[in-house]
Coordinates of C-alpha atoms in Angstrom, one line a residue:
Chain L
I91 CA 82.5 108.0 116.8
L92 CA 86.1 109.2 115.0
N93 CA 86.1 111.7 113.6
V94 CA 88.1 113.5 110.9
E95 CA 87.6 117.9 110.4
Q96 CA 89.0 119.7 107.4
S97 CA 89.5 123.4 108.1
P98 CA 88.7 125.7 106.0
Q99 CA 85.3 124.4 104.5
S100 CA 86.0 126.7 101.7
L101 CA 88.9 128.9 100.4
H102 CA 88.8 131.1 97.5
V103 CA 92.2 132.8 96.0
Q104 CA 93.8 134.4 93.5
E105 CA 95.8 132.7 90.4
G106 CA 99.2 132.5 92.1
D107 CA 98.7 132.4 95.6
S108 CA 100.0 129.8 97.8
T109 CA 97.1 128.0 100.0
N110 CA 97.2 125.4 102.3
F111 CA 94.1 123.0 104.4
T112 CA 94.6 121.4 107.3
C113 CA 93.2 118.0 108.8
S114 CA 92.8 116.3 111.8
F115 CA 92.1 112.9 113.3
P116 CA 92.4 110.9 116.1
S117 CA 95.9 110.2 116.9
S118 CA 95.1 106.8 118.4
N119 CA 94.7 103.7 116.4
F120 CA 96.5 105.3 113.4
Y121 CA 97.2 103.1 109.8
A122 CA 96.9 106.0 107.3
L123 CA 96.2 109.4 106.2
H124 CA 94.7 109.5 102.7
W125 CA 94.3 113.1 100.6
Y126 CA 91.9 113.2 97.5
R127 CA 91.5 115.5 94.9
W128 CA 87.4 115.6 93.9
E129 CA 86.4 117.7 89.9
T130 CA 82.8 117.7 90.1
A131 CA 81.7 115.2 87.6
K132 CA 84.8 113.4 87.9
S133 CA 86.2 110.9 90.4
P134 CA 87.8 111.3 93.2
E135 CA 91.6 111.3 92.3
A136 CA 94.1 109.8 94.8
L137 CA 97.3 112.5 95.8
F138 CA 98.9 110.8 99.2
V139 CA 98.6 108.1 101.1
M140 CA 100.7 108.8 104.3
T141 CA 102.0 106.9 107.0
L142 CA 104.9 107.6 109.0
N143 CA 104.9 110.3 111.3
G144 CA 106.5 113.3 110.0
D145 CA 106.1 112.0 106.8
E146 CA 106.4 114.6 103.6
K147 CA 104.9 113.7 100.1
K148 CA 105.0 116.6 97.2
K149 CA 103.5 115.9 93.4
G150 CA 103.7 119.2 91.4
R151 CA 103.3 122.2 93.4
I152 CA 101.4 119.7 96.2
S153 CA 102.6 118.8 98.8
A154 CA 101.6 116.8 102.6
T155 CA 103.0 116.9 105.7
L156 CA 101.7 113.9 108.9
N157 CA 101.9 114.4 112.3
T158 CA 100.3 111.3 113.6
K159 CA 101.0 112.9 117.5
E160 CA 99.4 115.2 117.0
G161 CA 96.8 114.0 114.6
Y162 CA 96.8 116.1 111.4
S163 CA 98.3 117.3 108.5
Y164 CA 98.5 119.8 106.3
L165 CA 97.9 119.9 102.2
Y166 CA 100.1 122.7 100.4
I167 CA 99.6 124.3 97.2
K168 CA 101.9 126.5 95.5
G169 CA 101.0 129.3 93.2
S170 CA 97.6 128.0 93.1
Q171 CA 96.0 127.3 89.0
P172 CA 92.2 127.4 88.1
E173 CA 92.4 124.1 87.5
D174 CA 93.3 123.2 91.5
S175 CA 90.2 124.9 91.9
A176 CA 88.2 120.7 93.2
T177 CA 87.1 119.6 96.5
Y178 CA 90.0 118.4 98.7
L179 CA 88.8 115.4 100.5
C180 CA 91.5 113.9 103.8
A181 CA 90.3 110.0 105.1
F182 CA 91.7 108.5 108.3
R183 CA 93.2 104.6 108.1
P184 CA 92.2 103.4 111.4
S185 CA 94.2 100.2 111.9
N186 CA 92.1 97.3 112.4
T187 CA 89.9 97.8 109.4
G188 CA 90.1 98.5 105.6
K189 CA 87.7 101.4 105.8
L190 CA 88.4 105.2 104.8
I191 CA 86.5 107.7 107.8
F192 CA 86.2 110.7 105.3
G193 CA 86.5 114.6 106.2
Q194 CA 83.8 116.8 105.3
G195 CA 86.3 118.8 102.4
T196 CA 87.8 121.7 101.9
T197 CA 86.9 123.8 98.5
L198 CA 89.0 125.1 96.6
Q199 CA 88.1 127.8 94.3
V200 CA 91.4 129.7 92.2
K201 CA 90.3 132.4 89.9
P202 CA 91.9 133.9 87.4
Chain G
D98 CA 89.4 102.6 80.8
T99 CA 90.7 100.5 82.9
G100 CA 89.1 102.3 85.9
V101 CA 86.5 101.3 88.5
S102 CA 83.1 101.8 86.8
Q103 CA 79.7 102.2 87.8
D104 CA 76.3 102.0 86.1
P105 CA 74.4 103.9 86.3
R106 CA 75.3 107.4 86.6
H107 CA 72.3 108.8 87.8
K108 CA 69.1 107.3 88.4
I109 CA 65.7 109.3 89.6
T110 CA 63.1 107.2 91.1
K111 CA 60.2 107.6 93.0
R112 CA 59.3 107.2 96.9
G113 CA 58.7 103.0 97.4
Q114 CA 60.9 101.6 94.4
N115 CA 63.7 99.8 94.3
V116 CA 67.2 100.1 93.0
T117 CA 69.9 98.7 92.2
F118 CA 73.4 99.4 91.2
R119 CA 76.8 98.1 90.2
C120 CA 80.3 98.6 90.3
D121 CA 83.0 97.3 88.4
P122 CA 86.4 97.3 90.2
I123 CA 89.7 96.9 88.7
S124 CA 90.4 93.9 87.3
E125 CA 93.4 93.1 90.0
H126 CA 91.5 94.1 92.8
N127 CA 90.3 91.9 95.5
R128 CA 88.3 94.5 97.8
L129 CA 85.2 97.2 97.0
Y130 CA 84.4 99.5 98.8
W131 CA 80.7 101.0 98.7
Y132 CA 80.7 104.9 100.0
R133 CA 77.5 107.5 100.2
Q134 CA 78.2 111.3 100.1
T135 CA 75.3 113.5 100.7
L136 CA 75.5 117.5 100.3
G137 CA 78.2 119.4 102.2
Q138 CA 79.5 116.4 103.5
G139 CA 82.2 113.8 102.7
P140 CA 82.1 110.4 101.6
E141 CA 80.9 107.6 104.3
F142 CA 81.4 104.4 104.6
L143 CA 79.0 102.2 104.2
T144 CA 80.4 98.6 103.3
Y145 CA 83.2 96.7 102.0
F146 CA 84.1 93.3 100.6
Q147 CA 87.4 91.2 100.1
N148 CA 86.5 88.7 97.0
E149 CA 83.3 87.8 97.9
A150 CA 83.5 87.8 101.7
Q151 CA 81.6 90.5 103.1
L152 CA 84.1 91.8 105.5
E153 CA 82.6 95.2 107.4
K154 CA 78.6 97.1 107.3
S155 CA 78.4 100.1 108.4
R156 CA 75.6 100.4 111.1
L157 CA 74.3 103.1 109.6
L158 CA 73.3 101.0 106.9
S159 CA 69.8 99.7 107.6
D160 CA 68.3 96.6 106.6
R161 CA 67.0 98.3 103.5
F162 CA 70.2 98.0 101.8
S163 CA 72.3 95.2 100.7
A164 CA 75.1 94.8 98.5
E165 CA 76.8 91.8 97.1
R166 CA 80.1 90.9 95.7
P167 CA 79.2 86.9 94.1
K168 CA 81.9 85.7 92.3
G169 CA 84.4 88.2 93.7
S170 CA 84.4 90.5 90.5
F171 CA 81.6 93.2 90.3
S172 CA 79.4 94.1 93.2
T173 CA 75.7 95.4 93.5
L174 CA 73.9 97.7 96.1
E175 CA 70.0 97.5 96.3
I176 CA 68.0 100.1 98.1
Q177 CA 64.6 98.9 98.3
R178 CA 61.6 100.9 99.1
T179 CA 63.7 104.2 98.9
E180 CA 63.1 107.3 101.2
Q181 CA 63.5 110.9 100.1
G182 CA 67.4 110.2 102.6
D183 CA 68.6 107.8 100.5
S184 CA 69.2 110.5 98.1
A185 CA 73.6 111.1 97.7
M186 CA 76.0 110.3 95.2
Y187 CA 77.0 106.2 95.9
L188 CA 80.5 106.1 95.0
C189 CA 82.5 102.5 94.5
A190 CA 86.2 101.8 95.0
S191 CA 89.0 100.0 94.9
S192 CA 91.8 98.6 96.0
L193 CA 94.3 95.5 96.0
W194 CA 95.2 94.0 99.3
T195 CA 98.3 93.5 100.3
S196 CA 100.4 94.4 103.7
G197 CA 101.3 97.9 102.2
N198 CA 99.2 101.0 102.0
N199 CA 96.1 100.0 100.2
E200 CA 95.0 102.9 98.4
Q201 CA 91.8 102.8 97.2
F202 CA 90.7 103.9 93.8
F203 CA 87.6 105.4 93.4
G204 CA 84.5 105.1 90.3
P205 CA 82.3 108.2 89.2
G206 CA 79.7 107.8 91.2
T207 CA 75.9 106.6 91.0
R208 CA 73.7 110.1 91.9
L209 CA 70.3 108.6 93.1
T210 CA 67.7 111.6 93.7
V211 CA 64.6 109.9 95.0
L212 CA 61.1 112.0 94.6

């Protein structure tokens, strides 16, 4: 059974706070790690696809790191804004399939 | 809009009825995926196609579920004899399969409520 775990399950922060989430995944049979942002009533939006150990990617105030040897990825949001409020999902893609295995998500609420 | 579209967005049905959902992928994408998401959980893989071939199907998918992609473009997901446990958000995604990262683009989902 391939498990992907995310923590924390939910997070409430004030506008301007920086925050980070963790995704842990199997360290074997690794192909890629995906991060998505999912706002209510919208489609999940792809943030990053990461494949190489040590990868760091950045998109505006959001960045992510990847450690495939120990099986974890961190997502960082610098200076959170109310529009960052969403559920952040990570998904592990094993090397022998096209499917994604998702974590349960981290729900972020940013208060003005 | 050239994103992934799904129809209907919401479906309410009575237990025992059959339902069918449609997904239209991004036009040049050759892979199409179905996932299901229940409250408090992340999306769970159901099945995926490359062109019209169904390449993988989850063991969680009972015989009441069937998916097709007859012409390698849109796909349908049918649930026969619905049960209350089928209530969920059904998500479709598509990707352009190459030797690269295979990023999946999601539609807005169909929310099914079985009464």
